[in-house]
Coordinates of N, CA and C in Angstrom, one line a residue:
M20 N 146.4 148.6 26.5 CA 146.5 149.6 27.6 C 147.5 150.7 27.1
T21 N 147.2 151.9 27.3 CA 148.0 153.0 26.9 C 149.1 153.2 27.9
Y22 N 150.1 154.0 27.5 CA 151.2 154.4 28.4 C 150.6 155.0 29.7
E23 N 149.6 155.9 29.6 CA 149.0 156.5 30.7 C 148.3 155.5 31.6
E24 N 147.7 154.5 31.0 CA 147.1 153.5 31.9 C 148.1 152.6 32.6
E25 N 149.2 152.4 31.9 CA 150.3 151.6 32.5 C 150.9 152.4 33.7
C26 N 151.0 153.7 33.6 CA 151.4 154.6 34.7 C 150.4 154.5 35.9
T27 N 149.1 154.6 35.5 CA 148.0 154.5 36.5 C 148.1 153.2 37.3
E28 N 148.4 152.1 36.6 CA 148.4 150.8 37.2 C 149.7 150.6 38.0
G29 N 150.6 151.5 37.9 CA 151.9 151.4 38.7 C 152.9 150.5 38.0
F30 N 152.8 150.3 36.7 CA 153.7 149.5 36.0 C 155.0 150.2 35.6
I31 N 155.0 151.5 35.5 CA 156.1 152.3 35.0 C 156.9 152.9 36.1
C32 N 158.2 152.7 36.0 CA 159.1 153.3 37.0 C 159.2 154.8 36.8
P33 N 159.1 155.6 37.8 CA 159.2 157.1 37.6 C 160.6 157.5 37.2
I34 N 161.6 156.7 37.5 CA 163.0 157.0 37.2 C 163.3 156.7 35.7
T35 N 163.1 155.4 35.4 CA 163.4 154.9 34.0 C 162.4 155.2 33.0
Q36 N 161.1 155.4 33.4 CA 160.0 155.6 32.5 C 159.7 154.4 31.7
E37 N 160.1 153.2 32.2 CA 159.9 151.9 31.5 C 159.1 151.0 32.4
L38 N 158.5 149.9 31.8 CA 157.9 148.9 32.5 C 158.9 148.3 33.5
M39 N 158.4 148.1 34.7 CA 159.3 147.5 35.7 C 159.4 146.0 35.6
T40 N 160.5 145.4 36.0 CA 160.6 144.0 36.1 C 160.8 143.5 37.5
D41 N 161.3 144.4 38.4 CA 161.5 144.0 39.8 C 161.1 145.2 40.6
P42 N 159.7 145.4 40.7 CA 159.2 146.6 41.4 C 159.4 146.5 42.9
V43 N 159.8 147.6 43.5 CA 159.9 147.7 45.0 C 159.2 149.0 45.4
L44 N 158.6 148.9 46.6 CA 157.9 150.0 47.2 C 158.9 150.7 48.1
A45 N 159.1 152.0 48.0 CA 160.0 152.8 48.8 C 159.3 153.5 49.9
E46 N 160.1 154.1 50.8 CA 159.5 154.8 51.9 C 158.6 155.9 51.6
D47 N 158.7 156.5 50.4 CA 157.9 157.6 49.9 C 156.5 157.1 49.4
G48 N 156.3 155.8 49.4 CA 155.0 155.2 49.0 C 154.9 155.1 47.5
V49 N 156.1 155.2 46.8 CA 156.1 155.1 45.3 C 156.9 153.8 44.9
Y50 N 156.4 153.2 43.8 CA 157.0 152.0 43.3 C 158.1 152.4 42.3
Y51 N 159.3 151.7 42.4 CA 160.4 151.9 41.5 C 160.9 150.6 41.0
E52 N 161.6 150.6 39.9 CA 162.5 149.5 39.5 C 163.6 149.4 40.5
R53 N 163.8 148.2 41.1 CA 164.8 148.1 42.1 C 166.2 148.7 41.7
E54 N 166.7 148.2 40.6 CA 168.0 148.7 40.2 C 168.1 150.2 40.1
A55 N 167.1 150.8 39.5 CA 167.1 152.3 39.3 C 167.1 153.0 40.6
I56 N 166.2 152.6 41.6 CA 166.2 153.3 42.9 C 167.4 153.1 43.7
V57 N 168.0 151.9 43.6 CA 169.3 151.6 44.4 C 170.4 152.5 43.8
E58 N 170.5 152.7 42.5 CA 171.5 153.6 41.9 C 171.2 155.0 42.3
W59 N 169.9 155.4 42.3 CA 169.5 156.8 42.6 C 170.0 157.1 44.1
M60 N 169.7 156.1 45.0 CA 170.0 156.3 46.4 C 171.5 156.4 46.7
K61 N 172.3 155.9 45.8 CA 173.8 156.0 46.0 C 174.2 157.4 45.8
K62 N 173.5 158.2 45.0 CA 173.9 159.6 44.7 C 173.1 160.6 45.6
K63 N 171.8 160.2 45.8 CA 171.0 161.2 46.5 C 170.2 160.4 47.6
K64 N 170.0 160.9 48.7 CA 169.3 160.3 49.8 C 167.9 160.8 49.9
Q65 N 167.3 161.1 48.8 CA 165.9 161.6 48.8 C 165.1 161.0 47.7
S66 N 163.8 161.1 47.8 CA 162.9 160.5 46.8 C 163.0 161.3 45.5
P67 N 163.1 160.6 44.4 CA 163.1 161.3 43.1 C 161.7 161.9 42.8
V68 N 160.7 161.5 43.5 CA 159.3 162.0 43.2 C 158.9 163.0 44.2
T69 N 159.0 162.8 45.5 CA 158.5 163.7 46.5 C 159.6 164.6 47.1
R70 N 160.9 164.2 46.9 CA 162.0 164.9 47.4 C 162.2 164.8 48.9
E71 N 161.4 163.9 49.5 CA 161.6 163.7 51.0 C 162.8 162.8 51.2
V72 N 163.4 163.0 52.4 CA 164.6 162.2 52.7 C 164.2 160.7 52.9
M73 N 165.0 159.8 52.4 CA 164.8 158.4 52.5 C 166.0 157.7 53.0
T74 N 165.9 156.6 53.7 CA 167.0 155.8 54.2 C 167.4 154.7 53.4
G75 N 166.6 154.4 52.3 CA 167.0 153.3 51.4 C 166.4 152.0 51.7
K76 N 165.3 152.0 52.4 CA 164.5 150.7 52.7 C 163.5 150.5 51.5
F77 N 163.6 149.3 51.0 CA 162.7 149.0 49.9 C 162.0 147.7 50.1
F78 N 160.7 147.6 49.7 CA 160.0 146.4 50.0 C 159.5 145.8 48.6
P79 N 159.9 144.6 48.3 CA 159.4 143.9 47.1 C 157.9 143.7 47.1
D80 N 157.3 143.8 45.9 CA 155.9 143.6 45.7 C 155.7 142.5 44.7
E81 N 155.6 141.2 45.2 CA 155.4 140.1 44.3 C 154.1 140.1 43.5
V82 N 153.1 140.7 44.1 CA 151.8 140.8 43.4 C 151.9 141.7 42.2
L83 N 152.5 142.9 42.4 CA 152.7 143.8 41.3 C 153.6 143.2 40.2
K84 N 154.6 142.5 40.7 CA 155.6 141.9 39.8 C 154.8 140.9 38.9
K85 N 154.0 140.1 39.4 CA 153.2 139.1 38.7 C 152.3 139.8 37.7
R86 N 151.6 140.9 38.1 CA 150.7 141.6 37.2 C 151.5 142.1 36.0
I87 N 152.7 142.7 36.3 CA 153.5 143.2 35.2 C 153.9 142.1 34.2
E88 N 154.3 140.9 34.8 CA 154.7 139.8 34.0 C 153.5 139.3 33.1
Q89 N 152.3 139.3 33.7 CA 151.2 138.9 32.9 C 150.9 139.9 31.8
Y90 N 151.0 141.2 32.1 CA 150.8 142.2 31.1 C 151.9 142.1 30.0
R91 N 153.1 141.8 30.3 CA 154.2 141.6 29.3 C 153.8 140.5 28.4
K92 N 153.3 139.4 28.9 CA 152.9 138.2 28.1 C 151.8 138.6 27.1
L93 N 150.8 139.4 27.6 CA 149.7 139.8 26.7 C 150.1 140.9 25.7
H94 N 151.1 141.6 26.0 CA 151.6 142.8 25.2 C 153.1 142.7 25.0
P95 N 153.6 141.7 24.2 CA 155.0 141.6 24.0 C 155.6 142.8 23.4
E96 N 154.9 143.6 22.6 CA 155.4 144.8 22.0 C 155.8 145.8 23.1
R97 N 155.4 145.7 24.3 CA 155.7 146.6 25.4 C 156.8 146.2 26.2
T98 N 157.6 145.2 25.8 CA 158.7 144.7 26.7 C 159.8 145.8 26.8
N99 N 160.0 146.6 25.7 CA 161.0 147.6 25.8 C 160.4 148.9 25.2
R100 N 160.7 150.0 25.7 CA 160.2 151.3 25.2 C 161.2 151.8 24.2

């Protein structure tokens, strides 16, 4: 899978540009690495992608997390960028 395909599958955090390990869905409808979006929200109360105002509610996605874990097992060279 190419980097572009990883992005299409929703495996890449738009903040860190890395494969996520703890993906969460934010109010803007975008998936982020939990730690990255929590840190972002401490500084700015808006989406890093859409720039819309956000309150900081995040929803874990266990299905996406498992898909990324499976992908990492199949592609160990992609564990770090």
